[in-house]
Coordinates of C-alpha atoms in Angstrom, one line a residue:
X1 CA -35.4 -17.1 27.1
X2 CA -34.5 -20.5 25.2
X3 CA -31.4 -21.0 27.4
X4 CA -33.8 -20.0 30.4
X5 CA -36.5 -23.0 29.4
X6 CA -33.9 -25.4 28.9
X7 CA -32.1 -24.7 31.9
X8 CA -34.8 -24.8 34.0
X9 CA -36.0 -28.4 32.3
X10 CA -32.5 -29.8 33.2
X11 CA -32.4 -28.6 36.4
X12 CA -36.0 -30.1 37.8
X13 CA -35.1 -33.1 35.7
X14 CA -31.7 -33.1 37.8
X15 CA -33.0 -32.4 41.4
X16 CA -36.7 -34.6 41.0
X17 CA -35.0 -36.6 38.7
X18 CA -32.2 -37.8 41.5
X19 CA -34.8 -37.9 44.2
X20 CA -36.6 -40.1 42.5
X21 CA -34.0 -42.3 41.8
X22 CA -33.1 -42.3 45.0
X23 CA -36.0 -43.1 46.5
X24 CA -36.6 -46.2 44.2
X25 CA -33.1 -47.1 45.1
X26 CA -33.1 -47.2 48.3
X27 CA -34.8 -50.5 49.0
X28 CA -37.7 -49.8 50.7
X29 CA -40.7 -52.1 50.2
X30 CA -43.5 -49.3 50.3
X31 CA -42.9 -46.4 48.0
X32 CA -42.2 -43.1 49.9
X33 CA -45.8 -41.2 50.3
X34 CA -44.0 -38.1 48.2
X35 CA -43.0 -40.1 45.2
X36 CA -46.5 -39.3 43.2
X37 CA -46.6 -35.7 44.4
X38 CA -43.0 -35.8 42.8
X39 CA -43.8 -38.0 39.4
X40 CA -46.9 -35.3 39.5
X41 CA -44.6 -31.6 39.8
X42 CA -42.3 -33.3 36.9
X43 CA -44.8 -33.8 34.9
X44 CA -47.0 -30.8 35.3
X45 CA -43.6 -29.0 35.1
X46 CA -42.1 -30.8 31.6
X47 CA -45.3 -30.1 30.0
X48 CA -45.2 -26.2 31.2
X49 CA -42.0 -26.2 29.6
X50 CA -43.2 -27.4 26.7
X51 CA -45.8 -25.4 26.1
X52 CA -43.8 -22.4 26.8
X53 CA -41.3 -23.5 23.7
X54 CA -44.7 -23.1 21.8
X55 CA -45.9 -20.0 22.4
X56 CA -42.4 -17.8 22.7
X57 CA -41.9 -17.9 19.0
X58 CA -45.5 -16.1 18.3
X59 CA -45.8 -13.8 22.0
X60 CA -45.2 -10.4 21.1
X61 CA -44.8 -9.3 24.6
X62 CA -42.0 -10.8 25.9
X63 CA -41.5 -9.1 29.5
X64 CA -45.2 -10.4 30.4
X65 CA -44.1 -13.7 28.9
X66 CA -41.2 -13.3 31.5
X67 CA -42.5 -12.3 33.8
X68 CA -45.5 -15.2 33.9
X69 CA -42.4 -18.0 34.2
X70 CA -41.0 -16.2 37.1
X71 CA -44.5 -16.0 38.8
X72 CA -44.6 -20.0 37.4
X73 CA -41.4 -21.0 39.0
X74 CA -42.2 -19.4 42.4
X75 CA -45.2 -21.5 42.5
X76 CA -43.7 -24.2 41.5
X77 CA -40.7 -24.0 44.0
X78 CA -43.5 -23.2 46.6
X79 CA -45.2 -26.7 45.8
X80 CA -42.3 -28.5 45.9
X81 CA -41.1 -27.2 49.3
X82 CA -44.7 -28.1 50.5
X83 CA -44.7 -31.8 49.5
X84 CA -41.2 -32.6 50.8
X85 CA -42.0 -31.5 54.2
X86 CA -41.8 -27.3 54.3
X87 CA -39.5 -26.8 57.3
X88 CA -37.5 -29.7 57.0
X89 CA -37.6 -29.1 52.7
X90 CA -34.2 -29.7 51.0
X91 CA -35.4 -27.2 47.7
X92 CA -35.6 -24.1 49.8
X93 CA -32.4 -23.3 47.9
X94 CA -34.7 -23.1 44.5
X95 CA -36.0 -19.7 45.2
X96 CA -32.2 -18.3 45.3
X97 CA -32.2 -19.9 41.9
X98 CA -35.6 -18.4 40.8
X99 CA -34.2 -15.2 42.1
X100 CA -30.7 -15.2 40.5
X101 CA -32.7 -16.3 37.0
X102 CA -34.9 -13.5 37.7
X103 CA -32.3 -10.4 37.7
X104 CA -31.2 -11.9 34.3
X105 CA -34.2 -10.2 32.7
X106 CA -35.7 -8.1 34.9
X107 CA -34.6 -4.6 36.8
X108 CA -33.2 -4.3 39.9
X109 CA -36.4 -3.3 41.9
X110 CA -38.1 -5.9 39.9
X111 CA -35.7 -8.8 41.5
X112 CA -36.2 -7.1 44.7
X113 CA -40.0 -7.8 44.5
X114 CA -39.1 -11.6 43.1
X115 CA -37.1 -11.9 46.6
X116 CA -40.3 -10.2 48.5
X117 CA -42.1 -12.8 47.0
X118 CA -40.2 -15.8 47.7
X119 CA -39.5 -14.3 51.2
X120 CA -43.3 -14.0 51.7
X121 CA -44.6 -17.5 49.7
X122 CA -41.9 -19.6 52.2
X123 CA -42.2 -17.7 55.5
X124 CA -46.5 -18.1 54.9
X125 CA -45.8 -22.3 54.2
X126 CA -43.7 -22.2 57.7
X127 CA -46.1 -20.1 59.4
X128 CA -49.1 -22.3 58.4
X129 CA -47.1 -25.6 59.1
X130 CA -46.0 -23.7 62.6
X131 CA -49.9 -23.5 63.6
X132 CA -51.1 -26.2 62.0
X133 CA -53.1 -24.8 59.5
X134 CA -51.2 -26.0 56.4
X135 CA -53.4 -29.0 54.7
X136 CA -52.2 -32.3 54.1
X137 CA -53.0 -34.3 51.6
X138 CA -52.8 -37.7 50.9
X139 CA -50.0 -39.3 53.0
X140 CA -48.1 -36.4 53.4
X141 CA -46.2 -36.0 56.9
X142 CA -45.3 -32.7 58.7
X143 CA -43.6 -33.0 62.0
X144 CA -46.0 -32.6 64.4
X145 CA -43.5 -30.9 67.5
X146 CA -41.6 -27.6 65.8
X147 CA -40.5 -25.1 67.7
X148 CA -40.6 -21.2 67.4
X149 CA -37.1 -21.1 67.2
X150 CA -36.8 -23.3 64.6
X151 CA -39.4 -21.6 62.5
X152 CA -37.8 -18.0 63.2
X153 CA -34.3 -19.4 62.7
X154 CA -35.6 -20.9 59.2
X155 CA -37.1 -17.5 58.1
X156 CA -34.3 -15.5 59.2
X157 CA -31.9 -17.2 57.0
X158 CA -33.8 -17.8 54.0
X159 CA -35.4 -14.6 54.0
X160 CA -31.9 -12.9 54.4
X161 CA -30.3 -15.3 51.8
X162 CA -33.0 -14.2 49.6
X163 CA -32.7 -10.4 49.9
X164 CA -28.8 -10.5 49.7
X165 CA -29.0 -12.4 46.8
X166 CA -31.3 -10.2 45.2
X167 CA -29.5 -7.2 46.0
X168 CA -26.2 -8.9 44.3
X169 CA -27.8 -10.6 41.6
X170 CA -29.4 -7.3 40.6
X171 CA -26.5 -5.2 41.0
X172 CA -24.3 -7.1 38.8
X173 CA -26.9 -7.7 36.3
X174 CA -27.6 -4.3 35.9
X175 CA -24.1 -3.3 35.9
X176 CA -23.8 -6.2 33.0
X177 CA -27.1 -4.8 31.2
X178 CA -25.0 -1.3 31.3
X179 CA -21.4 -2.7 30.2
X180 CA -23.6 -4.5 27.4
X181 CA -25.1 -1.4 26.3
X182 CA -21.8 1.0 26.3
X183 CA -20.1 -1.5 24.3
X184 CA -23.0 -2.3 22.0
X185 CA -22.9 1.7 21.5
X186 CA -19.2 1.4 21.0
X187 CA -19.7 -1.0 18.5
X188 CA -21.7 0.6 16.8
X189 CA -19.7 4.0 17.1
X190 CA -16.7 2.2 15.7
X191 CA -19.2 0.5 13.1
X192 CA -20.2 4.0 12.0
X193 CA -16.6 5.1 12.0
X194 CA -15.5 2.7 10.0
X195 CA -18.3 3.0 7.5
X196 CA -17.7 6.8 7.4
X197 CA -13.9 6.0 6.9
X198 CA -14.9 4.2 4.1
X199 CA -16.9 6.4 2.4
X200 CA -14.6 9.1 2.7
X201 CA -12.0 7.0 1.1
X202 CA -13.9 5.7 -1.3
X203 CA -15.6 9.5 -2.3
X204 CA -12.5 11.4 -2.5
X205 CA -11.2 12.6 -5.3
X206 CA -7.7 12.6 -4.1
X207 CA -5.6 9.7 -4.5
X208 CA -4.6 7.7 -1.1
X209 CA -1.8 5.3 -0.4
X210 CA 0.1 3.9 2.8
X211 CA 3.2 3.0 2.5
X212 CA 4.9 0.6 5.2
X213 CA 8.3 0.9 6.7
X214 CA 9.4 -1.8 4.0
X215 CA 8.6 1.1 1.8
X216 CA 5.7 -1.3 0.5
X217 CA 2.2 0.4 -0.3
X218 CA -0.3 -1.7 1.9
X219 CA -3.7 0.6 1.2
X220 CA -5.2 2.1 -2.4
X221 CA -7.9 3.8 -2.6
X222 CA -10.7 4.0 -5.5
X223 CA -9.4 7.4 -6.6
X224 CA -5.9 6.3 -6.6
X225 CA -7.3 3.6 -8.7
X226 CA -9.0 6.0 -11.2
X227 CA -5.6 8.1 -11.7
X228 CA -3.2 5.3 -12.1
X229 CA -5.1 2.4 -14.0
X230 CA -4.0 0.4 -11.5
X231 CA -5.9 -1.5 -9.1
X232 CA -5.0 -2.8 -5.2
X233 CA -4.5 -6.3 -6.5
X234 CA -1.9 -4.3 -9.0
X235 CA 0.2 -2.7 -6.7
X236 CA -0.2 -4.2 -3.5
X237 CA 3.0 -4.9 -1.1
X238 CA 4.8 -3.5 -4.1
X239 CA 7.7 -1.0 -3.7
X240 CA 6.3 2.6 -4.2
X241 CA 9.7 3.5 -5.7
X242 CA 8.7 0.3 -8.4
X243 CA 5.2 2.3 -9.0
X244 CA 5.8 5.4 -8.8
X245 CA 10.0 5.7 -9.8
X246 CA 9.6 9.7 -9.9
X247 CA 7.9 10.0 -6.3
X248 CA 10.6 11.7 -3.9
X249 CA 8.7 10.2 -0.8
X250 CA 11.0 7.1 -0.1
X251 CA 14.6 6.3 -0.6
X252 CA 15.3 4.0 2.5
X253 CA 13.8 6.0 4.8
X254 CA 10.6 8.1 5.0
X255 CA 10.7 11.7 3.1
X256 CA 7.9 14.1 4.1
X257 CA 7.1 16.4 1.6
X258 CA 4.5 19.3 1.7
X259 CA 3.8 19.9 -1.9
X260 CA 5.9 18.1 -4.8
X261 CA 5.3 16.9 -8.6
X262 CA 6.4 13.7 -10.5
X263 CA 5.5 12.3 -13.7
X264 CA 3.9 8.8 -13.9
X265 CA 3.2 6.9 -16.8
X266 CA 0.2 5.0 -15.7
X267 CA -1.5 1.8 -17.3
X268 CA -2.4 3.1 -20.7
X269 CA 1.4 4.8 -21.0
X270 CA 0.1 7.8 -20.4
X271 CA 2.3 10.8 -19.0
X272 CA 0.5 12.0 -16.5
X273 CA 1.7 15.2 -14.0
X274 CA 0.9 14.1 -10.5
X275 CA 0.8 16.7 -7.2
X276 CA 1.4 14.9 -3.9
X277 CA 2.3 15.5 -0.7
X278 CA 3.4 12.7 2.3
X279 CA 2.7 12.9 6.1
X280 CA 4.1 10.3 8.7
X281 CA 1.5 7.4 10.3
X282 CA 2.5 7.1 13.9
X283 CA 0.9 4.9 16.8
X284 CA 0.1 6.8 20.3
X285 CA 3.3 6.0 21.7
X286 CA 4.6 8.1 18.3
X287 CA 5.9 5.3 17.0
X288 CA 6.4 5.7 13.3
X289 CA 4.3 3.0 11.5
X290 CA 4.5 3.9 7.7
X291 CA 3.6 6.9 5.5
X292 CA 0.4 8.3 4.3
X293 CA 1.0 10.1 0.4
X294 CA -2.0 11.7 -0.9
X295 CA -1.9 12.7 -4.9
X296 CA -4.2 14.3 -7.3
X297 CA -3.6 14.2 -11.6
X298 CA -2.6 17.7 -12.2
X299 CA -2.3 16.9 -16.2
X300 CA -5.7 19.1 -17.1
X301 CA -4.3 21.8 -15.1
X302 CA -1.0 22.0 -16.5
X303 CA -2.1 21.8 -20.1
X304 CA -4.6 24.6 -19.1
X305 CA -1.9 26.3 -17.4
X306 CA 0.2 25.9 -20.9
X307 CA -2.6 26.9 -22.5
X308 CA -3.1 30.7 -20.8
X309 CA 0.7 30.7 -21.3
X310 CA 0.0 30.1 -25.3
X311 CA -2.8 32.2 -25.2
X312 CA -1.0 35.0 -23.8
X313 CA 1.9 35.0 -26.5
X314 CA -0.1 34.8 -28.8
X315 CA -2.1 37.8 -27.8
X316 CA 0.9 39.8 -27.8
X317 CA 2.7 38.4 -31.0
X318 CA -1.1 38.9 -32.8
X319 CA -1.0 42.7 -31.6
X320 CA 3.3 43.0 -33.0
X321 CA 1.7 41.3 -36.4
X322 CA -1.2 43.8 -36.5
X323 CA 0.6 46.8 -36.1
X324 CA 3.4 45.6 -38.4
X325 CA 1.3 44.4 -41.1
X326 CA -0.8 47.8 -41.4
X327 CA 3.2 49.7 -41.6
X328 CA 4.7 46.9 -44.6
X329 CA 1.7 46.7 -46.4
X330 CA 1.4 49.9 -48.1
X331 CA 4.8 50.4 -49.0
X332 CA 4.9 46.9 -50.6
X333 CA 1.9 47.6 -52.2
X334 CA 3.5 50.7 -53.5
X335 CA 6.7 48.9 -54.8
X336 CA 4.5 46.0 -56.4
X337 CA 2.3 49.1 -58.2
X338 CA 5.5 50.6 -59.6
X339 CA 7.6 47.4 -60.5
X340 CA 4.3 46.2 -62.8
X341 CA 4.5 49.9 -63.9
X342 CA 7.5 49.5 -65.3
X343 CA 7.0 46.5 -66.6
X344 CA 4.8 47.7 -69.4
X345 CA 7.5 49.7 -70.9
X346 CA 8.7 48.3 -74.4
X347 CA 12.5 49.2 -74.0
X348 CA 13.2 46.3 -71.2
X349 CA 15.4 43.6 -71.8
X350 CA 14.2 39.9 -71.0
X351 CA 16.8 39.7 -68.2
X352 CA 15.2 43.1 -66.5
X353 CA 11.9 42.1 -67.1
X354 CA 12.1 38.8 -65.4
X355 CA 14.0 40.1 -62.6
X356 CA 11.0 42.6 -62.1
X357 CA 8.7 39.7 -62.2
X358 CA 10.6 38.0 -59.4
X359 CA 9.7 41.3 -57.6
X360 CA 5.7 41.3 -57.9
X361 CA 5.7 37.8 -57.3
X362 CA 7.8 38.2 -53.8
X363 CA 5.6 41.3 -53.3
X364 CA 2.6 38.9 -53.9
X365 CA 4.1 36.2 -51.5
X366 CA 4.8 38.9 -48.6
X367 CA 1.4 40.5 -49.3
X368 CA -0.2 36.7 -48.4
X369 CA 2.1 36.7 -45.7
X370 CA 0.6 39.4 -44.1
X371 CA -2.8 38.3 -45.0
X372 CA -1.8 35.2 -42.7
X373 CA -0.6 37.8 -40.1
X374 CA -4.2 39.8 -40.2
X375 CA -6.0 36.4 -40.4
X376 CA -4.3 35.3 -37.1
X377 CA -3.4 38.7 -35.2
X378 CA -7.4 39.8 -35.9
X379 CA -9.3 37.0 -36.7
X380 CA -13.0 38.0 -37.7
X381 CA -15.8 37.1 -34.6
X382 CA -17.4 33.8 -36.0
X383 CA -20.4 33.6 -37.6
X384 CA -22.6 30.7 -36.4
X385 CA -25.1 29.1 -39.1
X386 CA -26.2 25.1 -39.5
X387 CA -22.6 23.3 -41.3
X388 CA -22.9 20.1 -43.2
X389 CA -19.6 19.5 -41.9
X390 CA -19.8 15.9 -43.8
X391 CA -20.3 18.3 -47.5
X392 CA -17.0 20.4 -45.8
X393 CA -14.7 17.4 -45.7
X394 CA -15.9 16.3 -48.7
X395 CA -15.0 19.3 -50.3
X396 CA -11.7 19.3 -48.7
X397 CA -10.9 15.5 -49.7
X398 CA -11.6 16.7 -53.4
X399 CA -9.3 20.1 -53.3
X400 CA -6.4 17.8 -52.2
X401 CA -6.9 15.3 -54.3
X402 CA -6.9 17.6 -57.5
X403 CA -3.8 18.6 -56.4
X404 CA -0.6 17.5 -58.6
X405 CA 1.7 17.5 -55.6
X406 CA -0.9 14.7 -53.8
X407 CA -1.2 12.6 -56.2
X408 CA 0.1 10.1 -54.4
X409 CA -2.2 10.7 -51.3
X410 CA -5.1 8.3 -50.2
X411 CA -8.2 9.8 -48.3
X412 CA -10.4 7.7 -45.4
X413 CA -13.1 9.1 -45.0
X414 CA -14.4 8.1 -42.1
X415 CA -17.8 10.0 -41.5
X416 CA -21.6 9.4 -42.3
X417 CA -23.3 11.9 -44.6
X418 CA -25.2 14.5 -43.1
X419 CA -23.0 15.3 -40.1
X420 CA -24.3 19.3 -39.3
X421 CA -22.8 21.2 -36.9
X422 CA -23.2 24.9 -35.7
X423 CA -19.8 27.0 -36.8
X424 CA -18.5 29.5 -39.3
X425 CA -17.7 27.7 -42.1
X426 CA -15.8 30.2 -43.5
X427 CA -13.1 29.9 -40.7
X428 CA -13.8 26.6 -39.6
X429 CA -12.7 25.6 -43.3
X430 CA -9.7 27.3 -43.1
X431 CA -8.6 25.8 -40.2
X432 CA -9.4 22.5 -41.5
X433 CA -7.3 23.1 -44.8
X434 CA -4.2 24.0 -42.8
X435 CA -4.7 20.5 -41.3
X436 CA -4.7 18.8 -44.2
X437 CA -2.3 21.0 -46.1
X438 CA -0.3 20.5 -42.9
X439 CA -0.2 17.0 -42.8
X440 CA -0.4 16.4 -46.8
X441 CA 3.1 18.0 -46.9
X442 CA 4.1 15.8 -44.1
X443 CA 3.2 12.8 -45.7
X444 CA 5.5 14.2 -49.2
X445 CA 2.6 13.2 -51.0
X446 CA 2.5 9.6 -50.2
X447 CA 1.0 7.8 -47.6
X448 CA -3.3 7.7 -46.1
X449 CA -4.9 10.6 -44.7
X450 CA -8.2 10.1 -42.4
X451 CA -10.5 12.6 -42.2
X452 CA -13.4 12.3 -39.3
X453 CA -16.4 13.1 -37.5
X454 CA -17.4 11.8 -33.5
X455 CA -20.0 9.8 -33.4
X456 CA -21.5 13.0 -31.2
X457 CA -20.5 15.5 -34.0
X458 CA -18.4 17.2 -31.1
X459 CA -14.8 16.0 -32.6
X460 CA -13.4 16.4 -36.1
X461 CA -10.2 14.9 -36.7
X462 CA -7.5 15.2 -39.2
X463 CA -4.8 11.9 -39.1
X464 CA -2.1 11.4 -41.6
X465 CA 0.7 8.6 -41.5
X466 CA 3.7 10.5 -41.8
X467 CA 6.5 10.9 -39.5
X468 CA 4.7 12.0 -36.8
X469 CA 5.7 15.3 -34.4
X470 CA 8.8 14.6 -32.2
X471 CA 7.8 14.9 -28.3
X472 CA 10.4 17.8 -28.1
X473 CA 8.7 20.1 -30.2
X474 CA 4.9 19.0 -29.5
X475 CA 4.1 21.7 -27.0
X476 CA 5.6 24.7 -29.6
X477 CA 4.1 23.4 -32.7
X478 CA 0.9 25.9 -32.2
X479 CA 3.4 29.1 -31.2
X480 CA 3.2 31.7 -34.1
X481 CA 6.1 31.8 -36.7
X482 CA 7.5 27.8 -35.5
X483 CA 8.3 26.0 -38.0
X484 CA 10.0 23.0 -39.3
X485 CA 9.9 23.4 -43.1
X486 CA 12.5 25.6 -45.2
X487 CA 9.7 27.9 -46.8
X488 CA 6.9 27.8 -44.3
X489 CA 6.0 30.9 -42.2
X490 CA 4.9 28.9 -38.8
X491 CA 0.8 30.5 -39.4
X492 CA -0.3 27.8 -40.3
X493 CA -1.6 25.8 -37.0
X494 CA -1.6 28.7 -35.3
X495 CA -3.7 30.0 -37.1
X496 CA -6.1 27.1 -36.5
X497 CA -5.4 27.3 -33.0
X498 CA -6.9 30.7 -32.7
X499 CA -9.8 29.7 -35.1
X500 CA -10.4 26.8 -33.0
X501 CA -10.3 29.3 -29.8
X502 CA -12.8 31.5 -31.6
X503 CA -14.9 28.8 -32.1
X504 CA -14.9 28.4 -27.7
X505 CA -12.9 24.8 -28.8
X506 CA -10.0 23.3 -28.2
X507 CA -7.3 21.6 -30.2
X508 CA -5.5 18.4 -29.5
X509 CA -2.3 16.4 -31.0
X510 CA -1.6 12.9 -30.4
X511 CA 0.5 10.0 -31.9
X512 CA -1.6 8.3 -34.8
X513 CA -1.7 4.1 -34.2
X514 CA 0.3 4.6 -37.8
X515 CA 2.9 6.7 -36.6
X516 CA 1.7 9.8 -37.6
X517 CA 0.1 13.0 -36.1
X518 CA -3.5 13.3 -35.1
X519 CA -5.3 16.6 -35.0
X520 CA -9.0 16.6 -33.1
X521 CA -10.8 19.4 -33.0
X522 CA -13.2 19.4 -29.7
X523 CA -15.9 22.1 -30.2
X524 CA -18.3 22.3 -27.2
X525 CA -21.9 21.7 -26.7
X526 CA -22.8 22.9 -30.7
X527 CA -26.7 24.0 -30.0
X528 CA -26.1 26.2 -26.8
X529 CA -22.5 27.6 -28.3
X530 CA -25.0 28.3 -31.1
X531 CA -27.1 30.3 -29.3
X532 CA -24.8 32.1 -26.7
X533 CA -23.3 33.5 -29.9
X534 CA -26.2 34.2 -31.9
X535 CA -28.4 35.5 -29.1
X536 CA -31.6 33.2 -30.7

């Protein structure tokens, strides 16, 4: 409507404008009798304008605002044709104008009536002049002779240029208004599209990459982000064979693959197990255009899958231990009864009698043995109660200190007082004193062991600065009867682990910033474990 008001100011300032000019130009001593009627139309017609540019900011409704400078302009046009002479009028042309300006904002039947209008406004000025019953005013000359055929020739032609132009004008606007519309709809469909794409890409919880037919990855998604540690600006027109060297999805040429695994070492040097599978981009003329490889961190799932595994042998190595243990330990408690027996005779010689003493005290050492074998085949249900777990370390840190083979040993305690947590502190002690046994004994007796509580009382770790646990063995280290020294038995942290399982927990081991091995124990949500167990 701005462009409207502006064009119709340059166009009356154009067409009056030149007349008026012209007529001042053209030499004659008295001013033509039309000259105020024009100086008057331009005027009354600027400050329309003008006060049109007011009001549009604050009008509310527009299409009356429309259509009142429609009804303006064919009033105006009508005015103008009647001060420069009606039939012999060089502006008849305006109301095609009017017209054509017309079907830019209103419908098709609308223009149609603008085109009535204009038909009916300039055949009722000819008409009028025709039977001389059109006023003049002041100066103002009509011819006085015109003929019928003049008049009807006059009519006919406007009237028909009006109509046809109306008909056009309308027709392509509204097919305009409708092209317009679809592809404002369009827009807005892609717009949604696009949105949607990226909310789907941003919202999955599968990794996303394309990779180019450089073999270059050109898109990275925020779950790809999330699983890697690396970000777009990271890996972006990078070679995925660079990123992701254990990938089979690009040696030269595209590879699709339905279901693989790789391992990837991601920002932090983290192993990570990735699934992934790869899919070819094409164009519609199936045209190859890169490759589409989606990936997910299967990690969790395979240290849960190693996990049942674990779980399962230890199941049945628990239920060969029971059974076993129940068959040696009468017998040896038999043989121990009788050796001390004999023992208290006075005819044995020192030689006999400390060869029998080697016997109860291998008899003691299997019958611990298969204490440990009881205490991990068939270990007792847990028996939730409020645990300073603070006190429990303490107590720990004391026993190992006391000991003449640690002497050497410093403790960190790295824990507030008053730490309580809801476990059997029986077991859960037990398990803790392998640890420490564990990695005392790793350590030789010199080095810094931490002991430590979660700032959530959730994790309790045990970290010692010894040698650490070679990667080869990591994953065996909690199998029953493993072991790496000469006199152990390999209970020891499987033990724990089954403890630990009891306790609805889980165990981790990871490379200490010393060098050493760290043991956390992550127990689950203490207060509802508490009273799932208890039944309080």
């Amino acid at each position: 409507m701005r462009w409207f008001l502006f064009f119709r100011v340059l166009i009356i300032t154009l067409f009056l404008g030149g007349a008026i000019v012209y007529q001042l130009r053209s030499g004659l001593q008295k001013p033509h009798p039309v000259l105020p009627f024009l100086y008057l139309l331009v005027g009354i017609s600027y400050l329309y304008a003008l006060l049109s540019a007011s009001v549009l900011p604050l009008t509310r409704r527009l299409r009356l605002f429309t259509q009142a400078q429609i009804v303006w302009d064919l009033l105006f046009v009508s005015s103008l044709i009647y001060v420069t002479g009606g039939i012999e009028s060089l502006f008849s042309f305006l109301f095609i104008l009017v017209i054509i300006s017309s079907s830019v904002f209103l419908t098709r039947k609308e223009v149609l009536l603008v085109a009535s209008a204009s038909a009916i406004l300039y055949g009722s000025i000819l008409d009028l002049q025709y039977y001389g019953y059109l006023p003049l005013v002041g100066g103002l000359y009509f011819p006085e002779q015109i003929s019928d055929r003049d008049v009807f020739f006059a009519v006919f032609v406007n009237v028909l240029a009006f109509l046809l132009t109306a008909l056009l004008s309308g027709t392509l606007a509204e097919r305009l208004r409708r092209s317009e519309l679809a592809l404002e709809k369009k827009e807005i469909d892609y717009e949604e599209l696009e949105n949607l794409n990226q909310t789907i890409l941003s919202n999955i919880s599968s990794g996303l990459m394309i990779v180019n037919s450089r073999g270059r990855i050109r898109s990275w998604n925020a779950a790809a982000e999330k699983i890697t540690g690396y970000s777009l600006q990271d890996v972006y027109d990078r070679e995925v064979r660079e990123v992701f060297p254990h990938l089979a999805v690009y040696n030269g040429e595209f590879r699709v693959i339905s279901r693989g695994e790789g391992r990837f070492p991601d920002q932090r040097g983290t192993q990570r197990v990735l699934g992934y599978a790869s899919s070819l981009i094409k164009n519609p003329q199936d045209e190859t255009l890169g490759l589409l490889i989606t990936f997910q961190d299967l990690t969790h799932v395979k240290q849960l899958e190693e996990q049942l595994h674990r779980a399962d042998r230890l199941a049945a190595v628990g239920q060969l231990a029971s059974g076993m243990a129940h068959e040696i330990r009468n017998p040896l408690a038999a043989i121990s009864g009788s050796v001390q027996l004999l023992m208290e005779g006075d005819h044995l010689t020192d030689e006999n009698r400390r060869l029998k003493g080697i016997v109860v005290k291998e008899a003691n050492r299997l019958s611990d043995l298969l204490t440990d074998f009881l205490l991990f085949a068939r270990p007792s249900p847990p028996r939730f109660e409020s645990v300073d777990v603070s006190i429990l370390l303490d107590e720990l840190a004391d026993m190992i200190t006391a000991d003449s083979r640690f002497s050497g040993l410093k403790i960190s305690r790295e824990y507030p007082p008053g730490r309580r947590m809801h476990l059997d502190h029986r077991l859960f002690s037990q398990a803790l004193w392998n640890l420490v046994i564990n990695g005392a004994e790793a350590m030789e007796g010199e080095g810094t062991m931490h002991l430590g509580i979660s700032p959530d009382a959730r994790t309790v770790y045990v970290e010692d600065s010894g040698p650490g646990i070679p990667g080869e063995i990591r994953d065996r280290i909690f199998d029953p009867f493993f072991t790496t020294k000469e006199r152990g038995t390999g209970l020891g942290l499987a033990t724990v682990y089954s403890i630990v399982e009891a306790h609805g927990g889980r165990i981790e081991v990871a490379t200490a910033p010393a060098g050493g091995a760290r043991f956390s124990i992550h127990l689950p949500d203490a207060t509802t474990e508490f009273k799932d167990k208890t039944g309080s």
